[in-house]
Short mmCIF file of N, CA and C in Angstrom, two decimals:
data_model
loop_
_atom_site.label_atom_id
_atom_site.label_comp_id
_atom_site.label_asym_id
_atom_site.label_seq_id
_atom_site.Cartn_x
_atom_site.Cartn_y
_atom_site.Cartn_z
N MET A 1 41.92 69.31 113.75
CA MET A 1 41.47 67.93 113.95
C MET A 1 41.50 67.31 112.51
N PRO A 2 42.05 66.10 112.41
CA PRO A 2 42.12 65.20 111.30
C PRO A 2 40.86 65.15 110.44
N VAL A 3 40.78 65.32 109.21
CA VAL A 3 39.75 65.25 108.00
C VAL A 3 39.09 63.40 107.97
N PRO A 4 37.94 63.29 108.36
CA PRO A 4 36.87 62.09 108.55
C PRO A 4 37.90 61.18 106.96
N LEU A 5 37.87 60.12 107.00
CA LEU A 5 38.25 59.49 105.86
C LEU A 5 37.29 59.93 104.87
N PHE A 6 35.65 59.80 105.12
CA PHE A 6 35.09 59.94 104.13
C PHE A 6 35.17 60.80 103.08
N GLN A 7 35.19 61.84 104.20
CA GLN A 7 35.44 63.27 103.36
C GLN A 7 37.13 63.38 102.50
N ALA A 8 37.88 62.91 102.89
CA ALA A 8 39.44 62.85 102.41
C ALA A 8 38.68 62.00 100.73
N LYS A 9 37.94 61.07 100.87
CA LYS A 9 37.33 60.41 99.71
C LYS A 9 36.90 61.04 98.83
N ALA A 10 35.99 62.00 99.46
CA ALA A 10 35.45 62.82 98.47
C ALA A 10 35.90 63.42 97.79
N GLU A 11 36.88 64.31 98.37
CA GLU A 11 37.79 65.58 97.93
C GLU A 11 38.76 64.58 96.77
N LEU A 12 39.12 63.60 96.79
CA LEU A 12 40.00 62.66 95.84
C LEU A 12 38.99 62.65 94.69
N PHE A 13 37.50 62.34 94.91
CA PHE A 13 36.77 62.45 93.76
C PHE A 13 36.28 63.38 93.38
N LYS A 14 36.23 64.31 93.76
CA LYS A 14 36.16 65.93 93.37
C LYS A 14 36.82 65.94 92.87
N THR A 15 38.43 65.58 93.02
CA THR A 15 39.56 66.29 92.11
C THR A 15 39.44 65.47 90.83
N LEU A 16 39.02 64.39 90.71
CA LEU A 16 39.14 63.48 89.52
C LEU A 16 37.74 63.80 88.86
N GLY A 17 36.85 64.88 89.40
CA GLY A 17 35.59 65.05 88.41
C GLY A 17 35.84 66.20 87.40
N HIS A 18 36.94 66.26 86.52
CA HIS A 18 36.79 67.35 85.40
C HIS A 18 37.23 66.49 84.10
N PRO A 19 36.49 66.66 83.52
CA PRO A 19 36.63 65.67 81.76
C PRO A 19 38.76 65.84 81.82
N VAL A 20 38.93 67.31 81.80
CA VAL A 20 40.54 67.42 81.39
C VAL A 20 41.25 66.38 82.09
N ARG A 21 41.19 66.46 83.55
CA ARG A 21 42.03 65.82 84.48
C ARG A 21 41.69 64.59 84.12
N VAL A 22 40.62 63.69 83.96
CA VAL A 22 40.35 62.11 83.74
C VAL A 22 41.25 61.67 82.36
N ARG A 23 41.04 62.93 81.48
CA ARG A 23 42.27 62.57 80.05
C ARG A 23 43.44 62.35 80.56
N VAL A 24 44.26 63.56 81.18
CA VAL A 24 45.03 63.42 81.36
C VAL A 24 45.81 62.09 82.20
N LEU A 25 45.38 61.55 83.12
CA LEU A 25 45.17 60.39 83.64
C LEU A 25 45.10 59.18 83.02
N GLU A 26 44.20 59.33 82.21
CA GLU A 26 44.24 58.39 81.19
C GLU A 26 45.46 58.06 80.20
N LEU A 27 45.69 59.35 79.86
CA LEU A 27 47.03 59.29 78.89
C LEU A 27 48.34 58.91 79.90
N LEU A 28 48.63 59.52 81.04
CA LEU A 28 49.74 59.27 81.94
C LEU A 28 49.63 57.91 82.20
N CYS A 29 48.63 56.88 82.47
CA CYS A 29 48.48 55.16 82.85
C CYS A 29 49.68 54.80 81.60
N GLU A 30 49.35 55.49 80.79
CA GLU A 30 50.20 54.72 79.54
C GLU A 30 52.29 54.95 79.60
N ARG A 31 52.29 56.33 79.87
CA ARG A 31 53.49 56.48 80.36
C ARG A 31 53.53 58.01 80.55
N PRO A 32 54.79 58.46 81.34
CA PRO A 32 55.16 59.85 81.64
C PRO A 32 55.31 60.77 80.19
N MET A 33 54.69 61.77 80.41
CA MET A 33 54.62 62.60 78.94
C MET A 33 54.75 64.06 79.47
N PRO A 34 55.71 64.74 78.20
CA PRO A 34 55.51 65.95 78.35
C PRO A 34 54.37 67.07 78.12
N VAL A 35 54.28 67.81 78.92
CA VAL A 35 53.16 68.98 78.23
C VAL A 35 52.73 68.97 77.05
N ARG A 36 53.91 69.02 76.11
CA ARG A 36 53.40 69.22 74.77
C ARG A 36 52.43 68.16 74.05
N ASP A 37 52.99 66.95 74.40
CA ASP A 37 52.16 65.68 74.18
C ASP A 37 50.58 65.40 74.84
N LEU A 38 50.97 66.23 75.97
CA LEU A 38 49.40 66.22 76.39
C LEU A 38 48.78 67.55 75.96
N LEU A 39 49.15 68.57 75.50
CA LEU A 39 48.56 69.62 74.66
C LEU A 39 47.40 68.88 73.47
N ALA A 40 48.95 68.48 72.47
CA ALA A 40 48.57 67.89 71.51
C ALA A 40 47.60 66.28 71.42
N ALA A 41 47.41 66.00 72.56
CA ALA A 41 46.37 64.30 72.91
C ALA A 41 44.97 65.18 73.10
N ILE A 42 45.17 66.28 74.15
CA ILE A 42 43.88 66.38 74.76
C ILE A 42 43.11 68.02 74.14
N GLU A 43 43.94 68.75 73.35
CA GLU A 43 43.48 69.99 72.14
C GLU A 43 42.22 70.85 73.40
N VAL A 44 43.26 71.30 74.13
CA VAL A 44 42.67 72.08 74.97
C VAL A 44 43.60 73.41 75.10
N GLU A 45 43.05 74.69 75.69
CA GLU A 45 44.07 75.69 75.20
C GLU A 45 45.33 75.40 76.82
N PRO A 46 46.70 75.85 76.14
CA PRO A 46 47.62 75.23 77.09
C PRO A 46 47.30 75.82 78.76
N SER A 47 46.54 77.38 79.15
CA SER A 47 46.16 77.75 80.52
C SER A 47 45.38 76.67 80.81
N ASN A 48 44.58 76.06 79.95
CA ASN A 48 43.53 75.43 80.68
C ASN A 48 43.92 74.05 81.17
N LEU A 49 45.12 73.43 80.50
CA LEU A 49 45.97 72.18 80.80
C LEU A 49 46.50 72.70 82.40
N SER A 50 47.39 73.77 81.83
CA SER A 50 48.03 73.83 83.02
C SER A 50 47.42 73.98 84.44
N GLN A 51 46.12 74.46 84.41
CA GLN A 51 45.46 74.54 85.65
C GLN A 51 45.19 73.46 85.91
N GLN A 52 44.69 72.45 84.90
CA GLN A 52 44.41 71.27 85.54
C GLN A 52 45.32 69.91 86.07
N LEU A 53 46.24 70.46 85.30
CA LEU A 53 48.06 70.08 85.90
C LEU A 53 47.95 70.39 87.51
N ALA A 54 47.96 71.45 87.80
CA ALA A 54 47.96 72.19 88.91
C ALA A 54 47.23 71.46 90.29
N VAL A 55 45.93 71.42 89.83
CA VAL A 55 45.02 70.39 90.68
C VAL A 55 45.38 69.07 90.81
N LEU A 56 46.03 68.19 89.67
CA LEU A 56 46.20 67.21 90.18
C LEU A 56 47.61 66.87 90.44
N ARG A 57 48.22 68.48 90.66
CA ARG A 57 50.01 68.10 91.60
C ARG A 57 49.52 68.56 93.04
N ARG A 58 48.49 69.28 92.84
CA ARG A 58 48.26 69.79 94.32
C ARG A 58 47.43 68.85 95.04
N ALA A 59 46.86 67.72 94.61
CA ALA A 59 46.20 67.03 95.28
C ALA A 59 47.32 65.34 95.42
N GLY A 60 48.42 65.37 94.83
CA GLY A 60 49.51 64.45 94.76
C GLY A 60 48.96 63.18 94.47
N ILE A 61 48.58 63.53 92.98
CA ILE A 61 48.00 62.40 92.11
C ILE A 61 49.29 62.39 90.87
N VAL A 62 49.44 63.16 90.49
CA VAL A 62 50.66 63.30 89.37
C VAL A 62 51.80 64.04 89.98
N THR A 63 53.31 63.92 89.25
CA THR A 63 54.16 64.42 90.23
C THR A 63 55.01 65.25 88.60
N ALA A 64 55.73 65.97 88.41
CA ALA A 64 56.24 66.98 87.49
C ALA A 64 57.54 67.25 87.91
N ARG A 65 58.53 66.96 86.68
CA ARG A 65 59.91 66.98 86.77
C ARG A 65 60.67 67.67 85.22
N ARG A 66 61.36 68.07 85.73
CA ARG A 66 61.86 69.36 84.41
C ARG A 66 63.38 68.52 84.03
N GLU A 67 63.13 68.36 82.58
CA GLU A 67 64.00 67.72 82.20
C GLU A 67 64.82 68.84 80.81
N GLY A 68 65.52 69.35 81.46
CA GLY A 68 66.16 70.83 80.47
C GLY A 68 64.79 72.09 80.53
N ALA A 69 64.51 72.37 79.34
CA ALA A 69 63.25 72.66 78.96
C ALA A 69 62.13 72.52 78.97
N THR A 70 61.89 70.86 79.47
CA THR A 70 60.77 70.40 79.16
C THR A 70 60.11 69.91 80.48
N VAL A 71 58.85 69.77 80.73
CA VAL A 71 58.53 69.70 82.02
C VAL A 71 57.74 68.15 81.70
N MET A 72 58.26 67.36 82.63
CA MET A 72 57.17 65.48 82.09
C MET A 72 56.72 65.55 83.54
N TYR A 73 55.46 64.77 83.02
CA TYR A 73 54.59 64.64 83.72
C TYR A 73 54.44 63.12 84.26
N GLU A 74 54.01 62.37 85.68
CA GLU A 74 53.93 61.08 85.73
C GLU A 74 52.98 60.99 86.66
N LEU A 75 52.26 59.79 86.55
CA LEU A 75 51.32 59.29 87.95
C LEU A 75 52.27 59.19 89.12
N ALA A 76 51.80 59.49 90.40
CA ALA A 76 52.23 59.98 91.58
C ALA A 76 52.41 58.21 92.26
N GLY A 77 51.77 57.14 91.68
CA GLY A 77 51.55 56.45 92.25
C GLY A 77 51.08 55.16 91.08
N GLY A 78 51.02 53.64 91.21
CA GLY A 78 50.43 52.84 90.51
C GLY A 78 49.16 52.68 90.85
N ASP A 79 48.59 53.20 92.14
CA ASP A 79 47.49 52.95 92.61
C ASP A 79 46.53 53.55 91.75
N VAL A 80 47.32 54.96 91.23
CA VAL A 80 46.16 56.15 90.20
C VAL A 80 46.02 54.83 88.80
N SER A 81 46.65 54.28 88.43
CA SER A 81 46.38 53.43 87.40
C SER A 81 44.93 52.20 87.57
N GLU A 82 45.25 51.62 88.81
CA GLU A 82 44.19 50.93 89.20
C GLU A 82 43.08 51.42 89.25
N LEU A 83 43.18 52.67 89.67
CA LEU A 83 41.58 53.34 89.85
C LEU A 83 40.86 53.36 88.46
N MET A 84 41.83 54.13 87.52
CA MET A 84 41.21 54.69 86.54
C MET A 84 40.99 53.09 85.79
N ARG A 85 41.91 52.04 85.91
CA ARG A 85 41.24 50.34 85.48
C ARG A 85 39.65 50.33 86.06
N ALA A 86 39.68 50.60 87.23
CA ALA A 86 38.23 49.83 88.30
C ALA A 86 37.31 51.19 87.79
N ALA A 87 37.57 52.16 87.21
CA ALA A 87 36.54 53.04 86.64
C ALA A 87 36.01 52.48 85.31
N ARG A 88 36.88 52.06 84.36
CA ARG A 88 36.49 51.75 83.31
C ARG A 88 36.08 50.25 83.70
N ARG A 89 36.00 49.42 84.63
CA ARG A 89 35.35 47.92 84.72
C ARG A 89 34.31 48.67 84.98
N ILE A 90 34.00 49.56 86.19
CA ILE A 90 32.43 49.81 86.40
C ILE A 90 31.64 50.40 85.32
N LEU A 91 32.35 51.50 84.50
CA LEU A 91 31.39 52.09 83.55
C LEU A 91 31.18 50.76 82.38
N THR A 92 31.95 49.80 82.21
CA THR A 92 31.60 48.87 81.29
C THR A 92 30.43 48.19 81.50
N ASP A 93 30.45 47.86 82.82
CA ASP A 93 29.08 47.16 83.41
C ASP A 93 27.88 47.66 83.18
N LEU A 94 28.20 48.84 84.27
CA LEU A 94 27.15 49.92 84.04
C LEU A 94 26.81 50.22 82.49
N LEU A 95 27.18 50.26 81.56
CA LEU A 95 26.80 50.20 80.18
C LEU A 95 26.35 49.18 79.63
N ALA A 96 26.83 47.97 79.86
CA ALA A 96 26.26 46.63 79.29
C ALA A 96 25.10 46.91 79.84
N ASP A 97 24.45 46.85 80.99
CA ASP A 97 23.15 46.95 81.88
C ASP A 97 22.40 47.59 81.27
N GLN A 98 22.62 49.04 81.03
CA GLN A 98 22.06 49.90 80.12
C GLN A 98 21.47 49.40 78.84
N GLY A 99 22.60 48.97 78.15
CA GLY A 99 22.28 48.22 76.83
C GLY A 99 21.21 47.09 76.62
N ARG A 100 21.24 46.65 77.72
CA ARG A 100 20.32 45.33 78.02
C ARG A 100 18.86 45.70 78.20
N LEU A 101 19.05 46.64 78.91
CA LEU A 101 17.54 47.43 79.10
C LEU A 101 17.20 48.04 77.56
N LEU A 102 17.89 48.40 77.21
CA LEU A 102 17.42 49.27 75.84
C LEU A 102 16.51 48.13 74.94
N ASP A 103 17.60 47.23 74.55
CA ASP A 103 17.34 46.15 73.84
C ASP A 103 15.73 45.71 74.51
N GLU A 104 15.74 45.30 75.96
CA GLU A 104 14.43 44.87 76.15
C GLU A 104 12.97 45.88 75.71
N LEU A 105 13.52 47.57 76.21
CA LEU A 105 12.44 48.56 75.56
C LEU A 105 12.23 48.57 74.20
N MET A 106 13.29 47.95 73.55
CA MET A 106 12.86 48.00 72.14
C MET A 106 12.42 46.86 71.52
N ALA A 107 12.37 45.99 72.28
CA ALA A 107 11.86 44.79 71.72
C ALA A 107 10.26 44.81 72.07
N GLU A 108 10.30 45.67 73.28
CA GLU A 108 8.55 45.93 73.71
C GLU A 108 7.90 46.81 72.91
N THR A 109 8.28 47.38 71.88
CA THR A 109 7.94 48.47 71.42
C THR A 109 7.03 48.01 69.87
N PRO A 110 5.96 48.57 69.85
CA PRO A 110 4.76 47.70 68.80
C PRO A 110 4.98 48.32 67.75
#
């Protein structure tokens, strides 16, 4: 029996629900990167990064290819970049609204 679309979407967002995975995707939006560059940029233990990359690979969000002794990671498609840009826009709007609310609260303080 096929998984309902809403459930598949929930699984996708669950996959994205880890700070290291989000940071990996942000970096890969810029360009494909070898693991060593991801490690330097994210500053996590190699085993942690490996685990998070495996989750993203299993979900089909990133792909890996070997170039000699180096493993290069890249986004599986341009839609992932668009999703990351949309998340940034949504957060920017939310934080701007919160900032306005904070300004209003501060103005009311005696």
